[in-house]
Short mmCIF file of C-alpha atoms and ligand atoms in Angstrom, two decimals:
data_model
loop_
_atom_site.label_atom_id
_atom_site.label_comp_id
_atom_site.label_asym_id
_atom_site.label_seq_id
_atom_site.Cartn_x
_atom_site.Cartn_y
_atom_site.Cartn_z
CA MET A 1 0.00 -0.04 -0.04
CA SER A 2 2.05 2.91 -1.23
CA GLN A 3 -0.47 5.91 -1.10
CA SER A 4 -1.43 7.23 2.26
CA ILE A 5 -4.64 6.03 3.81
CA ARG A 6 -7.33 8.33 4.95
CA ARG A 7 -10.11 7.54 7.36
CA GLY A 8 -12.59 8.27 4.57
CA ASP A 9 -11.03 5.45 2.45
CA LEU A 10 -11.83 3.06 5.21
CA GLU A 11 -15.33 4.31 5.62
CA ALA A 12 -15.93 3.55 2.08
CA LEU A 13 -14.69 -0.01 2.58
CA ASP A 14 -17.10 -0.42 5.45
CA ARG A 15 -19.93 0.71 3.20
CA ALA A 16 -19.06 -1.76 0.58
CA ASP A 17 -18.32 -4.60 3.09
CA PRO A 18 -20.35 -7.67 2.20
CA LEU A 19 -19.96 -8.83 5.88
CA ARG A 20 -21.15 -5.58 7.41
CA ALA A 21 -24.58 -6.88 8.51
CA PHE A 22 -22.87 -9.43 10.87
CA ARG A 23 -21.75 -6.55 13.19
CA ASP A 24 -25.46 -6.18 14.35
CA ARG A 25 -25.42 -9.90 15.35
CA PHE A 26 -22.94 -9.28 18.16
CA ARG A 27 -23.34 -7.25 21.31
CA LEU A 28 -20.36 -4.91 21.70
CA PRO A 29 -20.29 -2.07 24.20
CA GLU A 30 -20.52 1.41 22.74
CA GLY A 31 -17.13 3.06 22.18
CA VAL A 32 -15.17 -0.20 22.27
CA ILE A 33 -12.85 -1.22 19.49
CA TYR A 34 -12.43 -4.88 20.00
CA LEU A 35 -9.16 -6.35 18.83
CA ASP A 36 -9.23 -9.39 21.09
CA GLY A 37 -11.71 -11.75 19.46
CA ASN A 38 -8.83 -14.02 18.73
CA SER A 39 -8.64 -14.54 22.49
CA LEU A 40 -12.24 -14.30 23.52
CA GLY A 41 -14.88 -14.09 20.89
CA ALA A 42 -17.66 -11.37 21.23
CA MET A 43 -21.15 -12.39 22.42
CA PRO A 44 -23.64 -13.11 19.74
CA ARG A 45 -26.93 -11.06 20.45
CA ALA A 46 -28.81 -14.27 20.24
CA THR A 47 -26.86 -16.07 23.04
CA PRO A 48 -28.74 -14.62 26.15
CA GLU A 49 -32.08 -15.55 24.85
CA ARG A 50 -31.04 -19.04 23.87
CA MET A 51 -29.35 -19.45 27.23
CA ARG A 52 -32.47 -18.20 29.04
CA GLU A 53 -34.56 -20.71 27.24
CA VAL A 54 -32.30 -23.52 28.10
CA VAL A 55 -32.11 -22.62 31.73
CA GLU A 56 -35.81 -21.74 32.27
CA VAL A 57 -37.53 -24.29 30.21
CA GLU A 58 -35.22 -27.17 29.19
CA TRP A 59 -33.59 -27.37 32.75
CA GLY A 60 -35.95 -25.48 34.92
CA HIS A 61 -39.29 -27.08 33.61
CA ASP A 62 -38.37 -30.13 31.67
CA LEU A 63 -35.61 -31.24 34.00
CA ILE A 64 -33.89 -34.44 33.39
CA GLY A 65 -36.15 -35.41 30.55
CA SER A 66 -34.37 -32.88 28.44
CA TRP A 67 -31.52 -35.22 27.88
CA ASN A 68 -33.83 -37.09 25.49
CA THR A 69 -36.54 -34.61 24.52
CA ARG A 70 -34.28 -31.62 23.84
CA GLY A 71 -31.34 -33.36 22.27
CA TRP A 72 -28.92 -32.90 25.15
CA VAL A 73 -27.59 -36.33 24.98
CA ASP A 74 -26.16 -35.81 21.38
CA LEU A 75 -25.22 -32.08 21.52
CA GLN A 76 -21.62 -32.92 21.45
CA GLN A 77 -22.14 -34.71 18.10
CA ARG A 78 -24.44 -32.04 16.64
CA ILE A 79 -22.21 -29.15 17.30
CA GLY A 80 -19.27 -31.22 16.39
CA ALA A 81 -20.78 -31.91 12.95
CA LYS A 82 -21.37 -28.14 12.48
CA ILE A 83 -17.75 -27.32 13.39
CA GLY A 84 -16.73 -29.98 11.10
CA ARG A 85 -18.32 -28.14 8.11
CA LEU A 86 -16.25 -25.14 9.15
CA ILE A 87 -12.90 -26.98 9.14
CA GLY A 88 -13.26 -29.25 6.11
CA ALA A 89 -13.87 -32.47 8.03
CA ARG A 90 -16.00 -35.26 6.74
CA ALA A 91 -19.16 -36.34 8.59
CA GLY A 92 -18.54 -38.09 11.74
CA GLU A 93 -15.06 -36.83 12.28
CA THR A 94 -15.59 -34.00 14.69
CA ILE A 95 -16.81 -33.90 18.23
CA VAL A 96 -17.17 -31.06 20.74
CA ALA A 97 -15.95 -32.08 24.30
CA ASP A 98 -13.93 -30.82 27.21
CA SER A 99 -11.14 -28.10 26.78
CA THR A 100 -8.47 -27.85 24.06
CA SER A 101 -5.77 -28.99 26.49
CA ILE A 102 -7.77 -32.17 27.38
CA ASN A 103 -8.41 -32.89 23.73
CA LEU A 104 -4.85 -32.44 22.98
CA PHE A 105 -4.10 -35.07 25.73
CA LYS A 106 -6.55 -37.46 24.11
CA ALA A 107 -5.32 -36.85 20.66
CA LEU A 108 -1.71 -37.03 21.31
CA ALA A 109 -2.18 -40.25 23.38
CA ALA A 110 -4.15 -41.72 20.47
CA SER A 111 -1.42 -40.62 18.02
CA LEU A 112 1.27 -42.31 20.02
CA GLU A 113 -0.85 -45.43 20.23
CA LEU A 114 -1.12 -45.27 16.35
CA ARG A 115 2.67 -45.17 16.05
CA SER A 116 3.47 -47.37 19.09
CA ASP A 117 6.90 -48.37 17.63
CA ARG A 118 8.08 -44.85 17.65
CA ARG A 119 9.16 -42.48 20.55
CA ILE A 120 9.55 -38.94 19.13
CA ILE A 121 7.08 -35.98 19.13
CA VAL A 122 8.02 -33.11 16.97
CA SER A 123 6.97 -29.71 17.82
CA GLU A 124 8.29 -26.12 18.15
CA PRO A 125 9.71 -24.38 21.25
CA ALA A 126 7.39 -21.34 20.77
CA ASN A 127 4.26 -23.55 20.55
CA PHE A 128 1.42 -22.57 23.02
CA PRO A 129 2.66 -23.71 26.40
CA THR A 130 -0.35 -26.02 27.12
CA ASP A 131 0.54 -28.11 24.06
CA LEU A 132 4.09 -28.71 25.29
CA TYR A 133 2.99 -29.17 28.89
CA VAL A 134 0.36 -31.79 27.83
CA ALA A 135 3.09 -33.66 25.86
CA GLU A 136 5.43 -33.52 28.90
CA GLY A 137 2.79 -34.93 31.18
CA LEU A 138 1.71 -37.57 28.88
CA MET A 139 5.26 -38.78 28.23
CA ARG A 140 6.03 -38.78 31.88
CA HIS A 141 2.81 -40.79 32.51
CA LEU A 142 3.52 -43.27 29.90
CA GLY A 143 7.15 -43.75 31.03
CA ARG A 144 8.15 -45.47 27.67
CA GLY A 145 10.99 -43.20 26.81
CA HIS A 146 9.17 -40.74 24.61
CA THR A 147 11.04 -37.43 23.74
CA LEU A 148 9.93 -34.14 22.48
CA ARG A 149 11.95 -32.88 19.59
CA LEU A 150 11.53 -28.99 19.35
CA ALA A 151 12.55 -27.44 16.10
CA GLU A 152 12.19 -23.76 14.95
CA PRO A 153 9.48 -23.20 12.19
CA ASP A 154 11.98 -23.11 9.42
CA ASP A 155 13.55 -26.31 10.57
CA ILE A 156 10.35 -28.41 11.18
CA GLU A 157 10.43 -30.32 7.95
CA ASP A 158 14.09 -31.37 8.50
CA ALA A 159 13.14 -32.48 12.04
CA ILE A 160 10.56 -34.85 10.70
CA THR A 161 12.61 -38.01 10.30
CA ASP A 162 11.61 -41.59 9.72
CA ASP A 163 11.65 -42.23 13.58
CA VAL A 164 8.97 -39.53 14.48
CA ALA A 165 5.67 -40.86 15.89
CA VAL A 166 3.67 -37.52 15.88
CA VAL A 167 4.12 -34.04 14.49
CA MET A 168 2.16 -31.72 16.82
CA LEU A 169 1.94 -28.18 15.70
CA THR A 170 -0.29 -25.05 16.08
CA HIS A 171 -1.42 -23.99 12.70
CA VAL A 172 -1.14 -20.24 13.58
CA ASN A 173 1.13 -19.28 16.36
CA TYR A 174 -0.25 -17.43 19.36
CA ARG A 175 2.50 -15.03 19.86
CA THR A 176 3.48 -14.26 16.31
CA GLY A 177 0.50 -15.11 14.13
CA ARG A 178 2.83 -17.14 11.82
CA MET A 179 0.89 -19.76 9.85
CA TYR A 180 2.27 -23.08 8.83
CA ASP A 181 1.52 -24.52 5.37
CA MET A 182 -0.95 -27.34 6.52
CA ARG A 183 -0.85 -29.34 3.57
CA ARG A 184 2.80 -29.26 2.98
CA ILE A 185 3.81 -30.26 6.77
CA THR A 186 1.18 -32.90 6.72
CA GLU A 187 2.54 -34.42 3.61
CA ARG A 188 6.00 -34.38 4.99
CA ALA A 189 4.80 -36.05 8.27
CA HIS A 190 3.08 -38.67 6.22
CA ALA A 191 6.08 -39.26 3.95
CA ARG A 192 8.12 -40.10 7.01
CA GLY A 193 5.30 -42.35 8.38
CA ALA A 194 4.30 -39.92 11.25
CA ILE A 195 0.87 -38.85 12.40
CA MET A 196 -0.09 -35.18 11.99
CA LEU A 197 -1.90 -33.39 14.90
CA TRP A 198 -2.83 -29.85 14.34
CA ASP A 199 -3.92 -27.38 17.02
CA LEU A 200 -6.36 -25.05 15.31
CA ALA A 201 -7.02 -22.78 18.15
CA HIS A 202 -5.90 -19.56 16.20
CA SER A 203 -7.20 -20.58 12.76
CA ALA A 204 -10.56 -22.42 13.14
CA GLY A 205 -13.37 -19.92 12.29
CA ALA A 206 -10.85 -17.43 11.00
CA MET A 207 -10.18 -18.82 7.65
CA PRO A 208 -11.18 -21.71 5.31
CA ILE A 209 -9.48 -24.98 6.49
CA ASP A 210 -9.63 -28.24 4.62
CA LEU A 211 -8.68 -31.03 6.93
CA ALA A 212 -9.91 -33.62 4.60
CA GLY A 213 -8.15 -32.13 1.64
CA ALA A 214 -4.85 -31.93 3.60
CA ASP A 215 -5.36 -35.45 4.74
CA VAL A 216 -4.85 -34.45 8.31
CA ASP A 217 -4.93 -37.32 10.88
CA LEU A 218 -6.14 -35.41 14.15
CA ALA A 219 -6.82 -31.90 15.16
CA VAL A 220 -8.04 -29.86 18.05
CA GLY A 221 -9.31 -26.29 18.57
CA CYS A 222 -11.12 -23.74 20.81
CA GLY A 223 -14.67 -22.79 21.03
CA TYR A 224 -14.16 -19.52 22.70
CA LYS A 225 -12.16 -17.67 20.04
CA TYR A 226 -13.46 -17.43 16.49
CA PHE A 227 -16.40 -19.52 17.16
CA ASN A 228 -17.73 -16.98 19.80
CA GLY A 229 -18.88 -19.70 22.22
CA GLY A 230 -18.20 -17.77 25.40
CA PRO A 231 -15.52 -17.88 28.12
CA GLY A 232 -14.16 -21.42 28.54
CA ALA A 233 -16.43 -22.72 25.92
CA PRO A 234 -16.00 -26.40 25.14
CA ALA A 235 -13.43 -27.33 22.54
CA PHE A 236 -13.50 -29.54 19.44
CA LEU A 237 -11.52 -32.66 18.48
CA PHE A 238 -11.13 -34.18 14.99
CA VAL A 239 -10.05 -37.53 14.13
CA ALA A 240 -9.84 -38.84 10.50
CA GLN A 241 -12.24 -41.64 9.91
CA ARG A 242 -9.40 -44.11 8.96
CA HIS A 243 -7.95 -43.89 12.45
CA GLN A 244 -11.08 -44.05 14.61
CA PRO A 245 -11.49 -47.81 14.86
CA HIS A 246 -7.81 -48.13 15.83
CA ILE A 247 -8.04 -45.86 18.91
CA THR A 248 -8.70 -47.07 22.32
CA PRO A 249 -9.30 -43.82 24.18
CA VAL A 250 -6.88 -42.89 27.08
CA LEU A 251 -9.79 -41.28 28.96
CA SER A 252 -12.20 -44.08 28.71
CA GLY A 253 -15.25 -42.49 30.31
CA TRP A 254 -18.88 -43.65 30.20
CA PHE A 255 -20.06 -41.21 27.59
CA GLY A 256 -17.62 -42.74 25.12
CA HIS A 257 -18.86 -46.31 25.96
CA ALA A 258 -20.61 -48.17 23.37
CA SER A 259 -23.66 -48.45 25.56
CA PRO A 260 -23.54 -45.93 28.39
CA PHE A 261 -26.78 -46.69 29.78
CA ALA A 262 -26.15 -50.44 29.97
CA PHE A 263 -23.82 -49.65 32.84
CA GLU A 264 -21.62 -52.52 32.02
CA GLN A 265 -18.66 -53.19 34.32
CA SER A 266 -15.93 -52.87 31.52
CA TYR A 267 -15.27 -50.32 28.99
CA ARG A 268 -16.15 -50.97 25.33
CA PRO A 269 -15.47 -48.05 23.00
CA ALA A 270 -18.48 -46.49 21.15
CA GLU A 271 -18.31 -46.52 17.38
CA GLY A 272 -16.50 -43.87 15.56
CA ILE A 273 -15.63 -40.40 17.01
CA ASP A 274 -18.09 -40.95 19.92
CA ARG A 275 -15.53 -42.92 21.73
CA LEU A 276 -13.63 -39.73 22.39
CA THR A 277 -16.19 -38.15 24.47
CA VAL A 278 -15.77 -38.76 28.17
CA GLY A 279 -18.24 -37.65 30.68
CA ALA A 280 -21.76 -35.82 30.80
CA PRO A 281 -21.32 -32.69 28.69
CA PRO A 282 -21.81 -29.10 30.00
CA ILE A 283 -25.08 -28.36 28.38
CA LEU A 284 -25.25 -24.67 29.30
CA SER A 285 -21.75 -24.15 27.91
CA LEU A 286 -22.67 -26.17 24.78
CA THR A 287 -25.80 -24.08 24.25
CA ALA A 288 -23.77 -20.85 24.27
CA LEU A 289 -21.24 -22.52 21.70
CA GLU A 290 -23.94 -23.70 19.43
CA VAL A 291 -25.27 -20.05 19.10
CA GLY A 292 -21.81 -18.96 18.06
CA VAL A 293 -21.15 -21.75 15.68
CA ASP A 294 -24.42 -21.37 14.00
CA LEU A 295 -23.76 -17.75 13.38
CA MET A 296 -20.38 -18.64 11.87
CA LEU A 297 -22.03 -21.08 9.54
CA GLU A 298 -23.90 -18.19 7.85
CA ALA A 299 -20.53 -16.44 7.21
CA PRO A 300 -18.70 -17.37 4.08
CA LEU A 301 -15.11 -18.08 5.36
CA ASP A 302 -13.49 -17.07 2.24
CA LEU A 303 -14.92 -13.54 2.78
CA VAL A 304 -13.89 -13.73 6.43
CA ARG A 305 -10.37 -14.53 5.42
CA ALA A 306 -10.15 -11.87 2.80
CA LYS A 307 -11.46 -9.19 5.11
CA SER A 308 -9.08 -10.26 7.80
CA VAL A 309 -6.05 -10.16 5.53
CA ARG A 310 -7.05 -6.69 4.32
CA GLN A 311 -7.63 -5.36 7.79
CA GLY A 312 -4.24 -6.77 8.83
CA GLU A 313 -2.54 -5.02 5.83
CA ILE A 314 -4.23 -1.72 6.59
CA PHE A 315 -3.56 -1.84 10.26
CA ASP A 316 0.24 -2.46 9.48
CA ALA A 317 0.39 0.17 6.75
CA LEU A 318 -1.20 2.71 9.23
CA MET A 319 1.20 1.69 11.84
CA GLY A 320 4.08 2.78 9.48
CA GLN A 321 2.10 5.83 8.25
CA GLU A 322 0.92 7.17 11.59
CA VAL A 323 2.99 5.78 14.39
CA GLY A 324 6.33 5.28 12.57
CA ARG A 325 8.14 2.10 11.51
CA ASP A 326 10.69 2.37 14.34
CA ALA A 327 8.37 2.68 17.31
CA PHE A 328 7.20 -1.12 17.35
CA THR A 329 8.82 -4.26 15.81
CA LEU A 330 6.48 -6.32 13.83
CA VAL A 331 6.97 -9.88 14.87
CA SER A 332 4.27 -11.39 12.65
CA PRO A 333 5.27 -12.36 9.17
CA SER A 334 5.14 -9.38 6.87
CA ALA A 335 3.63 -11.41 4.12
CA PRO A 336 -0.26 -11.56 4.99
CA ALA A 337 -0.59 -15.02 3.46
CA MET A 338 1.83 -16.32 5.99
CA ARG A 339 -0.10 -15.10 8.95
CA GLY A 340 -3.39 -15.73 10.83
CA SER A 341 -5.83 -13.21 11.77
CA GLN A 342 -3.60 -11.19 14.14
CA LEU A 343 -0.74 -8.84 14.26
CA CYS A 344 1.82 -8.99 16.91
CA TYR A 345 4.32 -6.11 17.71
CA ALA A 346 7.24 -6.14 20.13
CA HIS A 347 7.75 -3.14 22.24
CA PRO A 348 9.65 -2.80 25.67
CA GLN A 349 6.66 -1.04 27.09
CA ALA A 350 3.97 -3.24 25.48
CA TRP A 351 2.14 -3.95 28.79
CA PRO A 352 1.49 -0.35 29.83
CA ILE A 353 0.72 0.60 26.31
CA LYS A 354 -1.94 -2.09 26.17
CA GLN A 355 -3.33 -0.96 29.50
CA ALA A 356 -3.56 2.62 28.19
CA LEU A 357 -5.26 1.40 24.96
CA ILE A 358 -7.88 -0.43 27.02
CA ASP A 359 -8.46 2.67 29.07
CA ARG A 360 -9.32 4.43 25.81
CA GLY A 361 -11.59 1.61 24.57
CA VAL A 362 -9.24 -0.28 22.30
CA ILE A 363 -8.98 -3.75 23.62
CA GLY A 364 -6.12 -5.94 22.52
CA ASP A 365 -3.84 -8.10 24.72
CA PHE A 366 -0.31 -8.63 25.85
CA ARG A 367 1.87 -11.71 25.57
CA ALA A 368 5.02 -11.93 27.64
CA PRO A 369 7.53 -10.76 27.64
CA ASP A 370 6.86 -7.75 25.26
CA ILE A 371 4.20 -8.51 22.66
CA LEU A 372 1.20 -6.34 21.89
CA ARG A 373 -1.25 -8.54 20.18
CA LEU A 374 -4.17 -7.35 18.11
CA GLY A 375 -6.70 -9.57 16.57
CA PHE A 376 -9.05 -9.07 13.51
CA THR A 377 -12.41 -10.58 13.66
CA PRO A 378 -14.09 -9.54 10.49
CA LEU A 379 -17.58 -10.33 11.44
CA TYR A 380 -17.67 -7.46 14.03
CA LEU A 381 -14.69 -5.33 13.37
CA GLY A 382 -14.98 -2.50 10.92
CA TYR A 383 -12.34 -0.94 8.65
CA ALA A 384 -12.77 2.65 10.16
CA GLU A 385 -12.29 1.28 13.67
CA ILE A 386 -8.85 0.30 12.54
CA TRP A 387 -8.04 3.91 11.86
CA ASP A 388 -9.43 4.87 15.11
CA ALA A 389 -7.38 2.34 16.97
CA VAL A 390 -4.07 3.35 15.35
CA ALA A 391 -4.95 6.98 15.91
CA ILE A 392 -5.49 6.13 19.60
CA LEU A 393 -2.25 4.14 19.80
CA LYS A 394 -0.30 6.98 18.05
CA ALA A 395 -1.58 9.37 20.73
CA ILE A 396 -0.52 7.18 23.60
CA VAL A 397 2.95 6.85 22.10
CA VAL A 398 3.51 10.45 21.22
CA GLU A 399 2.27 11.68 24.58
CA ARG A 400 3.79 8.77 26.49
CA ALA A 401 0.38 8.42 28.13
CA TRP A 402 1.44 4.85 28.97
CA ASP A 403 3.94 5.91 31.44
CA THR A 404 1.88 5.98 34.66
CA PRO A 405 2.05 3.91 37.74
CA GLU A 406 -1.44 2.36 37.11
CA TYR A 407 -0.69 1.20 33.57
CA HIS A 408 2.51 -0.43 34.80
CA ALA A 409 0.73 -2.47 37.35
CA ARG A 410 0.35 -6.11 36.25
CA SER A 411 -2.97 -8.18 36.41
CA LEU A 412 -3.09 -11.86 36.48
CA VAL A 413 -4.80 -12.36 33.03
CA THR A 414 -2.96 -10.43 30.36
C1 LIG B 1 -2.82 -22.60 20.56
C2 LIG B 1 -3.64 -22.85 21.61
N1 LIG B 1 -3.95 -24.03 22.16
C3 LIG B 1 -4.55 -24.41 23.31
C4 LIG B 1 -5.07 -23.23 24.15
C5 LIG B 1 -5.82 -23.50 25.42
O1 LIG B 1 -6.94 -24.25 25.23
P1 LIG B 1 -7.81 -24.49 26.63
O2 LIG B 1 -7.67 -23.43 27.57
O3 LIG B 1 -9.09 -24.75 25.97
O4 LIG B 1 -7.26 -25.78 27.06
C6 LIG B 1 -4.85 -21.93 23.63
C7 LIG B 1 -5.36 -20.87 24.38
O5 LIG B 1 -5.38 -19.68 24.12
C8 LIG B 1 -4.15 -21.69 22.53
O6 LIG B 1 -3.86 -20.61 22.02
#
């Protein structure tokens, strides 16, 4: 973008935006520019009413009968099937259950079982910590000499050798926004006989994903980011059909039993992906998640991705134009095709700057030690808001408005 950008240009983009109508489907406080939907998605307007119905009627009136009459018993499958359509899965390959961390544990354990003659898990040192923690815990628990081989993103392909059991990577990195070529890495893993396990926390719902087309083995992802399912929303788990019969779940709970209400003494896995459910599902949380997922199903993901790429390009161009190239260091790839739906900038004062931004209605987040992270959620973020966010950031930097004791004070959640 060589010409200078004016706010009016962005207002024109908003008027022509094919996704514009989605904005009104979310509840966002007046005066807030929300650049954190990549961490906690905004609330769909329909969520409170649907929650009220489930609480007051399905639970409050119909009580336990709702497991059968209101479809509670297969809610995990129903929402899983919907998410499956958003990530390019085939029918019967996706389930909603538990948290991403727990699904990672289940998926990694299954992957190691599928390659029981191998002992190496490949990942990257800057993967989201829970992914590495889960791997560490599982390896310790198994006690069979598994090791974690951590390689930098550019060296990942070389790290996938013939003795690797599983390649476990996050598609879009949480601290840099860097995105892997899913097809290419999956192909490489398969060429070396390894299982490919993707964490889609920062890409599912933000862009078209084709798990079947890329021949992915297993994947997990979040419900509370781009699916707008609410804080701590249940997560999803994908297992390619070809592997399902060969997996004996490590968390063999009664909901994953072939016949849960037969109350048999011994575990027999259910058919297909159902065996990867564990216990009674959190119906209230699933209800909120379904509203968010239904809304996403209305949004063409190619348009979502195109707008997110454009918003990222505009934001970064404005950073150069308004704030100055030297003030912040872009740690996300400069090529839009190489990054997810976020931009990350390093700055020694990233924490107080983020606090000052929030005080002025611009909500982004901070990732230690020095990253200001700004997410683009095209369904409810307008182009002109990007201008306003950068203008506010510029004022904070120029006036050193971040340099006050209260902005320096740290909170627990960043
Ligand atoms: C890449 C990635 N994986 C996993 C998680 C954590 O998921 P959960 O809290 O559902 O276990 C996150 C959270 O932000 C994440 O960014």
